[in-house]
Amino acid sequence: MALTGTRKLLNEVIFGTDTPAGKYFDVFLIWTILFSVGLVMLASVQSWAVRHGSTFVTLEWFFTALFTVEYLTRIYCATDRRAYIFSFYGVVDLLAILPSYLALIFTGATYLMVIRLLRVLRIFRILKLVRYLRDANLLVRSLWQVRRRILVFYASVLVICIIFGSVMFIVEGPKHGFTSIPISIYWTIVTITTVGFGDITPHTPLGQTIASLTMLIGYSIIAVPTGIVTAELAHELGRDKSLARCANCGRAGHDTDSEYCKHCGYKLEDLDPPTEAS
Amino acid sequence: MALTGTRKLLNEVIFGTDTPAGKYFDVFLIWTILFSVGLVMLASVQSWAVRHGSTFVTLEWFFTALFTVEYLTRIYCATDRRAYIFSFYGVVDLLAILPSYLALIFTGATYLMVIRLLRVLRIFRILKLVRYLRDANLLVRSLWQVRRRILVFYASVLVICIIFGSVMFIVEGPKHGFTSIPISIYWTIVTITTVGFGDITPHTPLGQTIASLTMLIGYSIIAVPTGIVTAELAHELGRDKSLARCANCGRAGHDTDSEYCKHCGYKLEDLDPPTEAS
Amino acid sequence: MALTGTRKLLNEVIFGTDTPAGKYFDVFLIWTILFSVGLVMLASVQSWAVRHGSTFVTLEWFFTALFTVEYLTRIYCATDRRAYIFSFYGVVDLLAILPSYLALIFTGATYLMVIRLLRVLRIFRILKLVRYLRDANLLVRSLWQVRRRILVFYASVLVICIIFGSVMFIVEGPKHGFTSIPISIYWTIVTITTVGFGDITPHTPLGQTIASLTMLIGYSIIAVPTGIVTAELAHELGRDKSLARCANCGRAGHDTDSEYCKHCGYKLEDLDPPTEAS
Amino acid sequence: MALTGTRKLLNEVIFGTDTPAGKYFDVFLIWTILFSVGLVMLASVQSWAVRHGSTFVTLEWFFTALFTVEYLTRIYCATDRRAYIFSFYGVVDLLAILPSYLALIFTGATYLMVIRLLRVLRIFRILKLVRYLRDANLLVRSLWQVRRRILVFYASVLVICIIFGSVMFIVEGPKHGFTSIPISIYWTIVTITTVGFGDITPHTPLGQTIASLTMLIGYSIIAVPTGIVTAELAHELGRDKSLARCANCGRAGHDTDSEYCKHCGYKLEDLDPPTEAS
């Protein structure tokens, strides 16, 4: 269904990115989102909430009104209204304004405040529209390709954590902070990921030896996901270029390290992503 | 020896994964294992053990009964009974039920409890049967290929830890928590793997300088195992594809980035792993 | 504009690196910079400042005088004086001497002291002149090539941190140190980067479960920038060699693993960087 | 100079690895070294030293006698005595026995004890002789190739640490543990390498923001050395195979992923390292 008149114009500005007006709208929206997210964060600081409470409420209602108008306009000018409302970003748009209205009825403000922070997800929609898309796609595609390998890796890490955690529970025991197996497993995850909070530490020589072993294992297996992702990224990176078509002459098959089209000499940096070219 | 009648049917369901019944059995088993492992963990939490002690005992006996029936059925329907009983998973299956019976005789419940957690290893058997196998194989093969290189790396790390640990023992001494050389080496391992618990920290300027050096070394050598594994994985990844045969026409020799068989156009994602094709 | 007489001679010594005098000047300058930077650092140690206060002041004025003479000489003998003064290193050179003079007027010595530390940036100018340049160039070029991919990655990490931080704020609350959403986000960044100070740690079972999840995610996504940079570096490394020209016969197109020119047999280690050869 | 008689026999056993006697000697020596190193470590534990003091002294003299005999025999049967005594391992062999004799004269036992730990370096000599040599060589060669790139990287990290450290000193100040610029730089190194001891932590909002930035930078640049080493290792790995000669037919030029000689079908795993073949 082709849109006409005001709906078409609004659609181009709000959903599109090709017109200057559409670009200004996106930039304006990014700043509004960042500002409103920053506001929610600051409002959670006790001392600020006490001093500037009313300012926060006023600003919050200002942003809610702004996003409500935007949400209604989006529904009005969407090509397929039903599809927009139930899409991922449609729901995020609704969640961005709902908490303020719900806060009038319920009083558990803390939980609602955090839902407001989901507004930050809206930034991805805007980024999606610009040329960062291609690079994000490459990352997502690479990670998706290796999902099974990563899962096998996580399963192994979890089994290692459960076994080492149980052993540490027996060796160190509740006396040294390893009060239960879940806590011991939590400690093992903290250690194997090299985070090392230090709130629980082994104190017996045997416990410290096993802890050292855990760290050296963690140190070594940190290499595995890195290896998986790198091998896949290098592979995707190569394919990305070779499948891409020159924006000038439309021919593909360039080398990974080509910077200019080998057919017409056009700069390849502006080449179309393969998904759009095919 | 070909199995017949009930034994053949049970073998297909319990050991096999091709029939719908075999798949349902696997899914059921995974959930049973996870639930029983979760139970053992929760039972180690003091406050829960006190409140729900009898519930834990009842549920534990329920799972023990279930796994006992499964273990006996596995022995009954195995193609080679002796081979199954003494196989790795045969022993793990036995260890999963033994502690409960031993607890009737002995009272050192803590150690037995942890042996129960080995049940978690049974998950690998089920994962082994599905298509995650191929990716796990790739990881294991890569890591096996680089075992010597990783060992050389570990030997170097340990020598570095012993030398830096001894130096820190002299520089900081028992006054600042470095009470002995083993403790100093433990601290060096904690530091060089970038875990950094913070239970022992250098306090003298010289000690802090040496600690900084240790960290920068650790930061740098974290690259070595990563490099080893990545280089090997990239290599194996390439071979995996080129050795694989198309599930449709059976021909091999595809490029690493091929998604469709170059001979018949069949989607390569479902291609047989090389180990089974040859 | 070609320089003549003393200006030309000074220019060769101060800005150049080809003459023996120019090399001695560079080595002398590196040591002077390192020594004066070390001086500023030591002067910030309370106990040293009290004991050797006057020595520090004397030495500081000595270095200021030295750098002032150098700065004025640089202006005098620069090929394009205006360009030098407003160049990055021109400003750094000025900032290296300004604080000492400003300290005569203002008394906020602490801030001025730190500006002096910017002297350390001057080291890069000297490194730039020697053969380390080519390797630094390779690194910078690789990082620049992947800037968009790194940015997409950082945006994702920040959104993950905001969401996990907010959830931890609700789960753990001010009672366990998560006093506000910004603090919770700070904690999430500390955890996801595997730093793990341990000044704030989760104490509730749910909080520890979410923290474990955060760590495992951090552990996994640490692979992404590594993968991005490695894939690009491997690519640049290959191109660097293939574009480089032999220092003897001037021909290019060598293989990545060539050590000798395939045209004349000259050792390629001394080959010109591609940027200078073209 | 060719050795004869007893000297030749001893030389083969002590320095060589080809004869069965030479292999047994190496294995015996590794265990002796590990045992004596373990002894020195345990002797540093206060409670053990008090209880088993005389046992430690007796065992220490036993090992000293053993290593003294070995050292003198090595001098006796070395092909070039002067070269052996002043070689790296000759000095390490001497340092392994000297402390015990010096302890008879001087009483500063702690420092001498640590010198004994240098015995652990002797393990490398033995590892050097077996087939682990080839893999160690590959690692060392790769790291040597990238020495300049790693140095440029370290220079950048240090400059970043100096600048961030100074800024943190001003922002947080002595009140929150950042008592001087060197301490602040120490904290920055602890943070940027993701060690995070937690003995010093930022407490002001601005300090925590800068700390977050430091961590995200550290998180990102950890990718750089990894990328450098991986790219080089992948490159060396490829060359290692292609330069190697088949142990059966002596021909080279195999593909990186070849497992059998393409000329005669001999298993390539046993192929000679390129350094010895040429």
PDB file of C-alpha atoms in Angstrom, chain D residues 25-111:
ATOM      1  CA  PHE D  25      69.468 -39.267  32.830  1.00  0.00           C
ATOM      2  CA  ASP D  26      67.258 -36.414  31.572  1.00  0.00           C
ATOM      3  CA  VAL D  27      64.120 -37.816  33.212  1.00  0.00           C
ATOM      4  CA  PHE D  28      66.043 -38.373  36.468  1.00  0.00           C
ATOM      5  CA  LEU D  29      67.375 -34.814  36.326  1.00  0.00           C
ATOM      6  CA  ILE D  30      63.927 -33.265  35.748  1.00  0.00           C
ATOM      7  CA  TRP D  31      62.545 -35.007  38.839  1.00  0.00           C
ATOM      8  CA  THR D  32      65.595 -34.053  40.918  1.00  0.00           C
ATOM      9  CA  ILE D  33      65.223 -30.400  39.898  1.00  0.00           C
ATOM     10  CA  LEU D  34      61.469 -30.328  40.561  1.00  0.00           C
ATOM     11  CA  PHE D  35      61.947 -32.018  43.951  1.00  0.00           C
ATOM     12  CA  SER D  36      64.737 -29.659  45.031  1.00  0.00           C
ATOM     13  CA  VAL D  37      62.753 -26.599  43.878  1.00  0.00           C
ATOM     14  CA  GLY D  38      59.715 -27.853  45.820  1.00  0.00           C
ATOM     15  CA  LEU D  39      61.997 -28.258  48.855  1.00  0.00           C
ATOM     16  CA  VAL D  40      63.203 -24.638  48.712  1.00  0.00           C
ATOM     17  CA  MET D  41      59.564 -23.473  48.466  1.00  0.00           C
ATOM     18  CA  LEU D  42      58.393 -25.512  51.455  1.00  0.00           C
ATOM     19  CA  ALA D  43      61.399 -24.370  53.496  1.00  0.00           C
ATOM     20  CA  SER D  44      60.078 -20.810  53.172  1.00  0.00           C
ATOM     21  CA  VAL D  45      56.837 -21.712  54.998  1.00  0.00           C
ATOM     22  CA  GLN D  46      57.399 -20.552  58.589  1.00  0.00           C
ATOM     23  CA  SER D  47      55.548 -23.407  60.331  1.00  0.00           C
ATOM     24  CA  TRP D  48      57.285 -26.111  58.242  1.00  0.00           C
ATOM     25  CA  ALA D  49      60.714 -24.537  58.680  1.00  0.00           C
ATOM     26  CA  VAL D  50      60.306 -24.633  62.462  1.00  0.00           C
ATOM     27  CA  ARG D  51      59.060 -28.228  62.599  1.00  0.00           C
ATOM     28  CA  HIS D  52      61.228 -29.879  59.924  1.00  0.00           C
ATOM     29  CA  GLY D  53      64.227 -27.502  59.933  1.00  0.00           C
ATOM     30  CA  SER D  54      66.931 -30.172  60.166  1.00  0.00           C
ATOM     31  CA  THR D  55      65.291 -32.391  57.497  1.00  0.00           C
ATOM     32  CA  PHE D  56      65.315 -29.451  55.085  1.00  0.00           C
ATOM     33  CA  VAL D  57      68.994 -28.745  55.744  1.00  0.00           C
ATOM     34  CA  THR D  58      69.944 -32.409  55.232  1.00  0.00           C
ATOM     35  CA  LEU D  59      67.963 -32.728  51.990  1.00  0.00           C
ATOM     36  CA  GLU D  60      69.307 -29.406  50.735  1.00  0.00           C
ATOM     37  CA  TRP D  61      72.901 -30.618  51.250  1.00  0.00           C
ATOM     38  CA  PHE D  62      72.032 -33.894  49.522  1.00  0.00           C
ATOM     39  CA  PHE D  63      70.817 -32.025  46.435  1.00  0.00           C
ATOM     40  CA  THR D  64      73.747 -29.614  46.558  1.00  0.00           C
ATOM     41  CA  ALA D  65      76.159 -32.567  46.573  1.00  0.00           C
ATOM     42  CA  LEU D  66      74.283 -34.187  43.699  1.00  0.00           C
ATOM     43  CA  PHE D  67      74.284 -31.026  41.588  1.00  0.00           C
ATOM     44  CA  THR D  68      77.947 -30.352  42.458  1.00  0.00           C
ATOM     45  CA  VAL D  69      78.939 -33.779  41.159  1.00  0.00           C
ATOM     46  CA  GLU D  70      76.810 -33.175  38.054  1.00  0.00           C
ATOM     47  CA  TYR D  71      78.358 -29.712  37.501  1.00  0.00           C
ATOM     48  CA  LEU D  72      81.934 -31.012  37.794  1.00  0.00           C
ATOM     49  CA  THR D  73      81.132 -33.950  35.491  1.00  0.00           C
ATOM     50  CA  ARG D  74      79.635 -31.559  32.955  1.00  0.00           C
ATOM     51  CA  ILE D  75      82.843 -29.479  33.013  1.00  0.00           C
ATOM     52  CA  TYR D  76      84.922 -32.649  32.717  1.00  0.00           C
ATOM     53  CA  CYS D  77      83.082 -34.079  29.703  1.00  0.00           C
ATOM     54  CA  ALA D  78      82.111 -30.868  27.860  1.00  0.00           C
ATOM     55  CA  THR D  79      83.367 -30.611  24.269  1.00  0.00           C
ATOM     56  CA  ASP D  80      84.495 -27.037  24.933  1.00  0.00           C
ATOM     57  CA  ARG D  81      84.942 -26.507  28.687  1.00  0.00           C
ATOM     58  CA  ARG D  82      85.401 -22.733  28.573  1.00  0.00           C
ATOM     59  CA  ALA D  83      82.324 -22.318  26.378  1.00  0.00           C
ATOM     60  CA  TYR D  84      80.203 -24.425  28.749  1.00  0.00           C
ATOM     61  CA  ILE D  85      81.267 -22.604  31.939  1.00  0.00           C
ATOM     62  CA  PHE D  86      80.450 -19.179  30.529  1.00  0.00           C
ATOM     63  CA  SER D  87      77.301 -20.271  28.670  1.00  0.00           C
ATOM     64  CA  PHE D  88      73.843 -19.340  30.041  1.00  0.00           C
ATOM     65  CA  TYR D  89      73.181 -22.855  31.337  1.00  0.00           C
ATOM     66  CA  GLY D  90      76.718 -23.155  32.705  1.00  0.00           C
ATOM     67  CA  VAL D  91      76.096 -20.088  34.889  1.00  0.00           C
ATOM     68  CA  VAL D  92      72.663 -21.398  35.929  1.00  0.00           C
ATOM     69  CA  ASP D  93      74.254 -24.736  36.893  1.00  0.00           C
ATOM     70  CA  LEU D  94      76.774 -22.897  39.059  1.00  0.00           C
ATOM     71  CA  LEU D  95      74.091 -20.679  40.645  1.00  0.00           C
ATOM     72  CA  ALA D  96      72.176 -23.839  41.542  1.00  0.00           C
ATOM     73  CA  ILE D  97      74.936 -24.999  43.921  1.00  0.00           C
ATOM     74  CA  LEU D  98      76.713 -21.781  44.952  1.00  0.00           C
ATOM     75  CA  PRO D  99      74.113 -20.524  47.512  1.00  0.00           C
ATOM     76  CA  SER D 100      74.537 -23.578  49.751  1.00  0.00           C
ATOM     77  CA  TYR D 101      78.306 -23.014  49.988  1.00  0.00           C
ATOM     78  CA  LEU D 102      77.927 -19.267  50.407  1.00  0.00           C
ATOM     79  CA  ALA D 103      75.451 -19.864  53.257  1.00  0.00           C
ATOM     80  CA  LEU D 104      78.353 -21.355  55.232  1.00  0.00           C
ATOM     81  CA  ILE D 105      80.116 -18.003  55.097  1.00  0.00           C
ATOM     82  CA  PHE D 106      77.267 -15.466  55.015  1.00  0.00           C
ATOM     83  CA  THR D 107      74.052 -15.709  57.024  1.00  0.00           C
ATOM     84  CA  GLY D 108      71.552 -13.745  54.845  1.00  0.00           C
ATOM     85  CA  ALA D 109      69.861 -17.014  54.018  1.00  0.00           C
ATOM     86  CA  THR D 110      66.696 -15.544  52.457  1.00  0.00           C
ATOM     87  CA  TYR D 111      68.355 -14.021  49.411  1.00  0.00           C
TER      88      TYR D 111
END
